[in-house]
């Protein structure tokens, strides 16, 4: 191994390795919404959204099975995945805050299949859950994209080392 | 639905919906490496890396089962996941280019378990594959993080709408 890589190797503590590495990783910010068995809106901010395939259009996100939204996500097949812009960072914070406050307000409407649709996002797409892979106390959720739309353009909202950021082009 | 959201809704074409939405999504850039059954190095640039859990430390990435690296990933349990900084964008391009050229050079060494370790990255971590979830022609791969290290700090490398970018803090 080169000096470059060995600098602060911590072979005995995989949690520290994991934290140190992901501290160097930046992610786009999304919000997933659904309805629970009683029809109540649920949702959460996710930094794990990834595309899986274009044909058919599939995406994945990860969540803890202790999350307030998991009971709904474990039952319903219908979600909406929202992509966030810089203007949506208060929304990102709200949907990562206390569950009871996430839908208190007029920042959402009923979208397709009655799933909560957040207003003012840069893009949204309906997802039909096609797989839920439990791994320890967590789950990987795979959705097939259906319909959707885009809002006004904006810088993509990023999350990195517990802060929100925006991307800039390298030739700027 | 509000005007905000309905602007360019395309309910009849889920592929266009998917493309439009992910065009608004920015992602951090990682490279996954492994050895195939003959011991040859394989690897690929991934924009789907996501954390799944911290305890135990788990991460996920997605790939096509038509990818040149898939035969190796379908057999080996040992990978290294590298996190990239701005200085690594040529490396990101190389590992997304022709498979035969990805390891031609001295930009890597043997890491733990003989898995190719790319030099000069901002962080790396070994992963033991604990799940491979096939979905259509693709796979979600779940790895448990073991050891690793960090390199010199750098802006996280981002990929957005087919371009590389860097993040800036909102108070900059």
Coordinates of C-alpha atoms in Angstrom, one line a residue:
Chain A
X1 CA 0.0 0.0 0.0
X2 CA 1.2 3.5 -0.7
X3 CA 1.7 6.2 1.8
X4 CA -1.3 7.9 0.3
X5 CA -3.6 5.2 1.3
X6 CA -2.1 4.0 4.6
X7 CA -2.0 7.4 6.3
X8 CA -4.7 6.9 8.8
X9 CA -5.7 3.3 8.3
X10 CA -7.7 1.9 11.2
X11 CA -7.9 -1.8 10.5
X12 CA -9.4 -2.7 13.9
X13 CA -12.5 -0.6 13.9
X14 CA -14.8 -1.1 10.9
X15 CA -17.3 1.5 12.2
X16 CA -14.6 4.2 12.2
X17 CA -13.5 3.1 8.7
X18 CA -17.1 3.3 7.5
X19 CA -17.6 6.7 9.1
X20 CA -14.3 8.2 7.8
X21 CA -15.1 7.0 4.3
X22 CA -18.7 8.2 4.1
X23 CA -17.5 11.5 5.5
X24 CA -15.8 11.9 2.1
X25 CA -18.9 11.0 0.2
X26 CA -21.5 13.5 -1.1
X27 CA -25.0 12.5 -1.9
X28 CA -28.0 14.0 -3.6
X29 CA -31.1 14.4 -1.4
X30 CA -34.5 12.9 -2.0
X31 CA -37.7 12.5 -0.1
X32 CA -39.8 9.3 -0.2
X33 CA -43.5 9.5 0.7
X34 CA -46.3 7.0 1.1
X35 CA -49.5 6.3 3.0
X36 CA -49.7 3.9 6.0
X37 CA -52.4 1.3 6.5
X38 CA -54.7 3.9 8.1
X39 CA -54.2 6.3 5.2
X40 CA -51.9 8.7 7.2
X41 CA -49.1 10.3 5.2
X42 CA -45.6 9.2 6.0
X43 CA -42.3 10.2 4.4
X44 CA -38.6 10.7 5.0
X45 CA -35.5 12.4 3.7
X46 CA -33.1 9.9 2.0
X47 CA -29.6 10.3 0.8
X48 CA -29.4 6.8 -0.6
X49 CA -31.5 7.2 -3.7
X50 CA -29.7 5.6 -6.7
X51 CA -30.8 4.5 -10.1
X52 CA -30.6 0.8 -10.7
X53 CA -31.7 0.5 -14.4
X54 CA -33.3 2.6 -17.1
X55 CA -35.0 -0.2 -18.9
X56 CA -37.2 -1.0 -17.0
X57 CA -36.8 2.2 -15.0
X58 CA -35.8 1.1 -11.5
X59 CA -34.4 2.9 -8.5
X60 CA -33.3 1.9 -5.0
X61 CA -33.2 3.6 -1.6
X62 CA -32.1 2.3 1.8
X63 CA -33.8 2.7 5.2
X64 CA -33.7 1.5 8.8
X65 CA -36.5 -0.9 9.7
X66 CA -36.8 1.2 13.0
X67 CA -37.7 4.3 10.9
X68 CA -41.1 5.8 11.6
X69 CA -42.0 5.3 7.9
X70 CA -41.0 1.6 7.8
X71 CA -44.4 0.1 8.9
X72 CA -46.0 1.9 5.9
X73 CA -43.2 1.0 3.5
X74 CA -43.4 -2.6 4.5
X75 CA -47.0 -2.7 3.6
X76 CA -47.8 -0.4 0.7
X77 CA -46.6 -0.8 -2.8
X78 CA -47.0 2.8 -3.8
X79 CA -44.5 5.6 -3.1
X80 CA -43.5 8.9 -4.6
X81 CA -39.8 9.7 -4.8
X82 CA -39.0 13.5 -4.9
X83 CA -35.7 15.0 -6.0
X84 CA -34.7 18.1 -4.2
X85 CA -33.1 21.4 -5.3
X86 CA -31.4 24.0 -3.2
X87 CA -34.7 25.8 -2.6
X88 CA -36.0 22.6 -0.9
X89 CA -33.6 22.4 2.0
X90 CA -36.1 23.4 4.6
X91 CA -38.3 20.6 3.3
X92 CA -35.3 18.2 3.6
X93 CA -34.8 19.2 7.2
X94 CA -38.5 19.0 8.0
X95 CA -38.8 15.5 6.5
X96 CA -35.8 14.4 8.6
X97 CA -37.3 15.9 11.8
X98 CA -40.1 14.7 14.1
X99 CA -42.5 12.5 12.3
X100 CA -45.6 14.3 13.6
X101 CA -44.5 17.6 12.0
X102 CA -43.6 16.3 8.6
X103 CA -47.0 16.7 7.0
X104 CA -48.3 19.6 9.2
X105 CA -48.8 22.3 6.6
X106 CA -49.8 23.0 3.0
X107 CA -46.5 21.9 1.4
X108 CA -48.1 18.8 -0.1
X109 CA -51.2 17.6 -1.9
X110 CA -52.6 14.2 -2.9
X111 CA -50.6 12.8 -5.8
X112 CA -51.3 9.7 -7.9
X113 CA -52.9 6.9 -5.9
X114 CA -53.4 9.4 -3.0
X115 CA -49.7 9.3 -2.2
X116 CA -48.5 12.6 -0.7
X117 CA -46.9 14.8 -3.4
X118 CA -44.6 17.5 -2.1
X119 CA -44.9 20.9 -3.9
X120 CA -42.1 22.8 -5.3
X121 CA -39.6 20.0 -5.8
X122 CA -37.3 19.8 -8.9
X123 CA -38.7 16.4 -9.9
X124 CA -40.9 13.6 -8.7
X125 CA -41.7 10.1 -9.8
X126 CA -44.2 7.5 -8.6
X127 CA -42.6 4.2 -7.6
X128 CA -44.1 0.7 -7.2
X129 CA -42.2 -1.3 -4.7
X130 CA -40.9 -4.5 -6.4
X131 CA -38.4 -5.7 -3.8
X132 CA -37.7 -5.2 -0.1
X133 CA -34.4 -6.8 0.9
X134 CA -34.0 -7.0 4.7
X135 CA -30.4 -6.8 5.9
X136 CA -29.9 -6.8 9.7
X137 CA -32.2 -4.0 11.0
X138 CA -32.4 -2.3 7.6
X139 CA -33.9 -2.7 4.2
X140 CA -33.0 -2.0 0.6
X141 CA -36.2 -1.0 -1.3
X142 CA -36.4 -1.3 -5.1
X143 CA -39.1 0.6 -6.9
X144 CA -40.2 0.6 -10.5
X145 CA -40.8 4.1 -11.8
X146 CA -44.2 5.0 -13.3
X147 CA -45.3 8.5 -13.8
X148 CA -44.0 11.9 -12.6
X149 CA -43.1 15.4 -13.5
X150 CA -40.5 18.1 -13.1
X151 CA -40.6 21.5 -11.4
X152 CA -38.6 24.6 -12.0
X153 CA -34.9 23.9 -12.4
X154 CA -32.5 24.5 -9.5
X155 CA -29.1 23.4 -8.3
X156 CA -29.3 19.8 -6.9
X157 CA -29.4 19.7 -3.2
X158 CA -26.4 17.8 -1.7
X159 CA -25.7 16.4 1.7
X160 CA -22.1 15.9 2.8
X161 CA -20.6 15.4 6.2
X162 CA -23.9 16.5 7.9
X163 CA -24.2 19.7 5.9
X164 CA -26.3 20.7 2.8
X165 CA -24.3 21.9 -0.2
X166 CA -24.7 22.7 -3.8
X167 CA -22.7 21.5 -6.8
X168 CA -20.7 23.7 -9.1
X169 CA -19.4 22.8 -12.5
X170 CA -15.6 22.3 -12.7
X171 CA -15.2 24.9 -15.4
X172 CA -17.0 27.6 -13.4
Chain B
X1 CA -51.4 18.8 -8.2
X2 CA -50.0 22.3 -8.2
X3 CA -48.7 24.0 -11.3
X4 CA -45.2 23.6 -9.8
X5 CA -45.4 19.9 -10.2
X6 CA -47.5 19.4 -13.3
X7 CA -45.5 21.6 -15.6
X8 CA -44.0 18.9 -17.8
X9 CA -45.7 15.7 -16.4
X10 CA -45.3 12.8 -18.9
X11 CA -47.5 10.1 -17.5
X12 CA -47.2 7.9 -20.5
X13 CA -43.5 7.4 -20.6
X14 CA -41.9 6.1 -17.5
X15 CA -38.4 6.0 -19.1
X16 CA -38.6 9.8 -19.8
X17 CA -39.9 10.4 -16.3
X18 CA -37.0 8.4 -14.9
X19 CA -34.5 10.2 -17.0
X20 CA -35.9 13.7 -16.3
X21 CA -35.9 13.0 -12.6
X22 CA -32.4 11.6 -12.3
X23 CA -31.1 14.5 -14.5
X24 CA -32.0 16.6 -11.4
X25 CA -30.1 14.2 -9.0
X26 CA -26.4 14.6 -8.1
X27 CA -24.4 11.7 -6.8
X28 CA -21.0 11.1 -5.2
X29 CA -18.6 9.0 -7.3
X30 CA -17.0 5.7 -6.1
X31 CA -15.0 2.9 -7.7
X32 CA -15.5 -0.7 -6.8
X33 CA -12.6 -3.2 -7.5
X34 CA -12.3 -7.0 -7.2
X35 CA -10.5 -10.0 -8.6
X36 CA -12.1 -12.4 -11.1
X37 CA -11.9 -16.2 -10.9
X38 CA -8.6 -16.1 -12.8
X39 CA -7.1 -13.5 -10.5
X40 CA -7.4 -10.6 -13.0
X41 CA -8.3 -7.2 -11.6
X42 CA -11.8 -5.8 -12.4
X43 CA -13.5 -2.6 -11.3
X44 CA -15.9 0.1 -12.3
X45 CA -17.0 3.6 -11.5
X46 CA -20.3 3.7 -9.5
X47 CA -22.6 6.6 -8.7
X48 CA -24.9 4.4 -6.7
X49 CA -22.9 3.9 -3.6
X50 CA -25.0 4.4 -0.5
X51 CA -24.7 3.7 3.2
X52 CA -27.2 1.2 4.5
X53 CA -26.3 1.0 8.2
X54 CA -23.5 2.0 10.6
X55 CA -24.0 -0.9 13.0
X56 CA -23.0 -3.2 11.5
X57 CA -21.3 -1.0 8.8
X58 CA -23.1 -1.9 5.5
X59 CA -23.2 -0.2 2.1
X60 CA -24.9 -0.8 -1.2
X61 CA -24.1 -0.3 -4.8
X62 CA -26.0 -1.2 -8.0
X63 CA -24.7 -2.6 -11.2
X64 CA -25.9 -4.2 -14.5
X65 CA -25.4 -7.9 -14.8
X66 CA -24.2 -7.2 -18.3
X67 CA -21.3 -5.2 -16.9
X68 CA -17.7 -6.5 -17.5
X69 CA -17.2 -6.7 -13.8
X70 CA -20.3 -8.7 -13.0
X71 CA -18.9 -12.2 -13.5
X72 CA -16.2 -11.4 -10.9
X73 CA -18.7 -9.7 -8.6
X74 CA -21.1 -12.7 -8.9
X75 CA -18.3 -15.0 -7.6
X76 CA -16.0 -13.2 -5.2
X77 CA -16.9 -12.0 -1.8
X78 CA -14.1 -9.5 -1.5
X79 CA -14.2 -6.0 -2.9
X80 CA -12.7 -2.6 -2.2
X81 CA -14.9 0.5 -2.4
X82 CA -13.0 3.7 -3.1
X83 CA -14.4 7.2 -2.5
X84 CA -13.2 9.8 -5.0
X85 CA -12.2 13.4 -4.7
X86 CA -11.9 16.1 -7.3
X87 CA -8.3 15.1 -8.1
X88 CA -9.5 11.6 -9.0
X89 CA -11.7 12.5 -12.0
X90 CA -9.4 11.0 -14.5
X91 CA -9.5 7.8 -12.5
X92 CA -13.3 7.9 -12.5
X93 CA -13.2 8.3 -16.3
X94 CA -10.7 5.5 -16.8
X95 CA -12.7 3.1 -14.6
X96 CA -15.8 3.9 -16.7
X97 CA -14.0 3.4 -20.0
X98 CA -12.8 0.2 -21.9
X99 CA -12.3 -2.6 -19.4
X100 CA -8.9 -3.6 -20.9
X101 CA -7.5 -0.2 -20.0
X102 CA -8.8 0.1 -16.5
X103 CA -5.8 -1.5 -14.8
X104 CA -3.1 -0.7 -17.4
X105 CA -0.7 1.5 -15.3
X106 CA 0.7 2.0 -11.9
X107 CA -2.3 3.7 -10.4
X108 CA -3.1 0.6 -8.2
X109 CA -1.4 -1.9 -5.9
X110 CA -2.5 -5.1 -4.1
X111 CA -4.7 -4.2 -1.2
X112 CA -6.1 -6.5 1.5
X113 CA -6.9 -10.0 0.2
X114 CA -5.1 -9.1 -3.0
X115 CA -8.0 -6.9 -4.1
X116 CA -6.8 -4.0 -6.3
X117 CA -6.3 -0.8 -4.2
X118 CA -6.4 2.4 -6.2
X119 CA -3.8 5.0 -5.1
X120 CA -4.5 8.6 -4.3
X121 CA -8.2 8.3 -3.4
X122 CA -9.8 10.2 -0.6
X123 CA -10.9 7.0 1.3
X124 CA -11.2 3.3 0.7
X125 CA -12.8 0.4 2.6
X126 CA -12.8 -3.3 2.1
X127 CA -16.2 -4.9 1.6
X128 CA -17.4 -8.5 2.1
X129 CA -20.4 -9.2 -0.2
X130 CA -23.3 -10.2 2.0
X131 CA -26.2 -10.0 -0.5
X132 CA -26.7 -9.9 -4.2
X133 CA -30.2 -9.1 -5.2
X134 CA -30.9 -9.7 -8.9
X135 CA -33.6 -7.4 -10.3
X136 CA -34.3 -7.8 -14.0
X137 CA -30.8 -7.5 -15.7
X138 CA -29.3 -5.7 -12.7
X139 CA -28.1 -6.4 -9.2
X140 CA -28.1 -4.6 -5.9
X141 CA -25.0 -5.6 -4.0
X142 CA -24.7 -5.3 -0.2
X143 CA -21.3 -5.2 1.4
X144 CA -20.2 -5.3 5.0
X145 CA -17.3 -2.9 5.6
X146 CA -14.1 -4.2 7.2
X147 CA -10.9 -2.3 7.1
X148 CA -9.8 0.8 5.2
X149 CA -8.0 4.1 5.3
X150 CA -8.3 7.7 4.2
X151 CA -6.0 9.7 1.9
X152 CA -5.4 13.4 1.6
X153 CA -8.6 15.4 1.9
X154 CA -10.2 16.9 -1.2
X155 CA -13.6 18.1 -2.4
X156 CA -15.9 15.1 -3.0
X157 CA -16.2 14.3 -6.7
X158 CA -19.8 14.6 -7.9
X159 CA -21.5 13.3 -11.1
X160 CA -24.6 15.1 -12.3
X161 CA -26.3 15.1 -15.7
X162 CA -23.3 13.5 -17.3
X163 CA -20.7 15.9 -15.9
X164 CA -18.3 15.9 -13.0
X165 CA -18.8 18.6 -10.4
X166 CA -17.6 19.7 -7.0
X167 CA -19.8 20.7 -4.0
X168 CA -19.6 24.1 -2.3
X169 CA -21.0 24.9 1.1
X170 CA -24.0 27.1 1.1
X171 CA -22.4 29.8 3.2
X172 CA -19.5 30.1 0.9

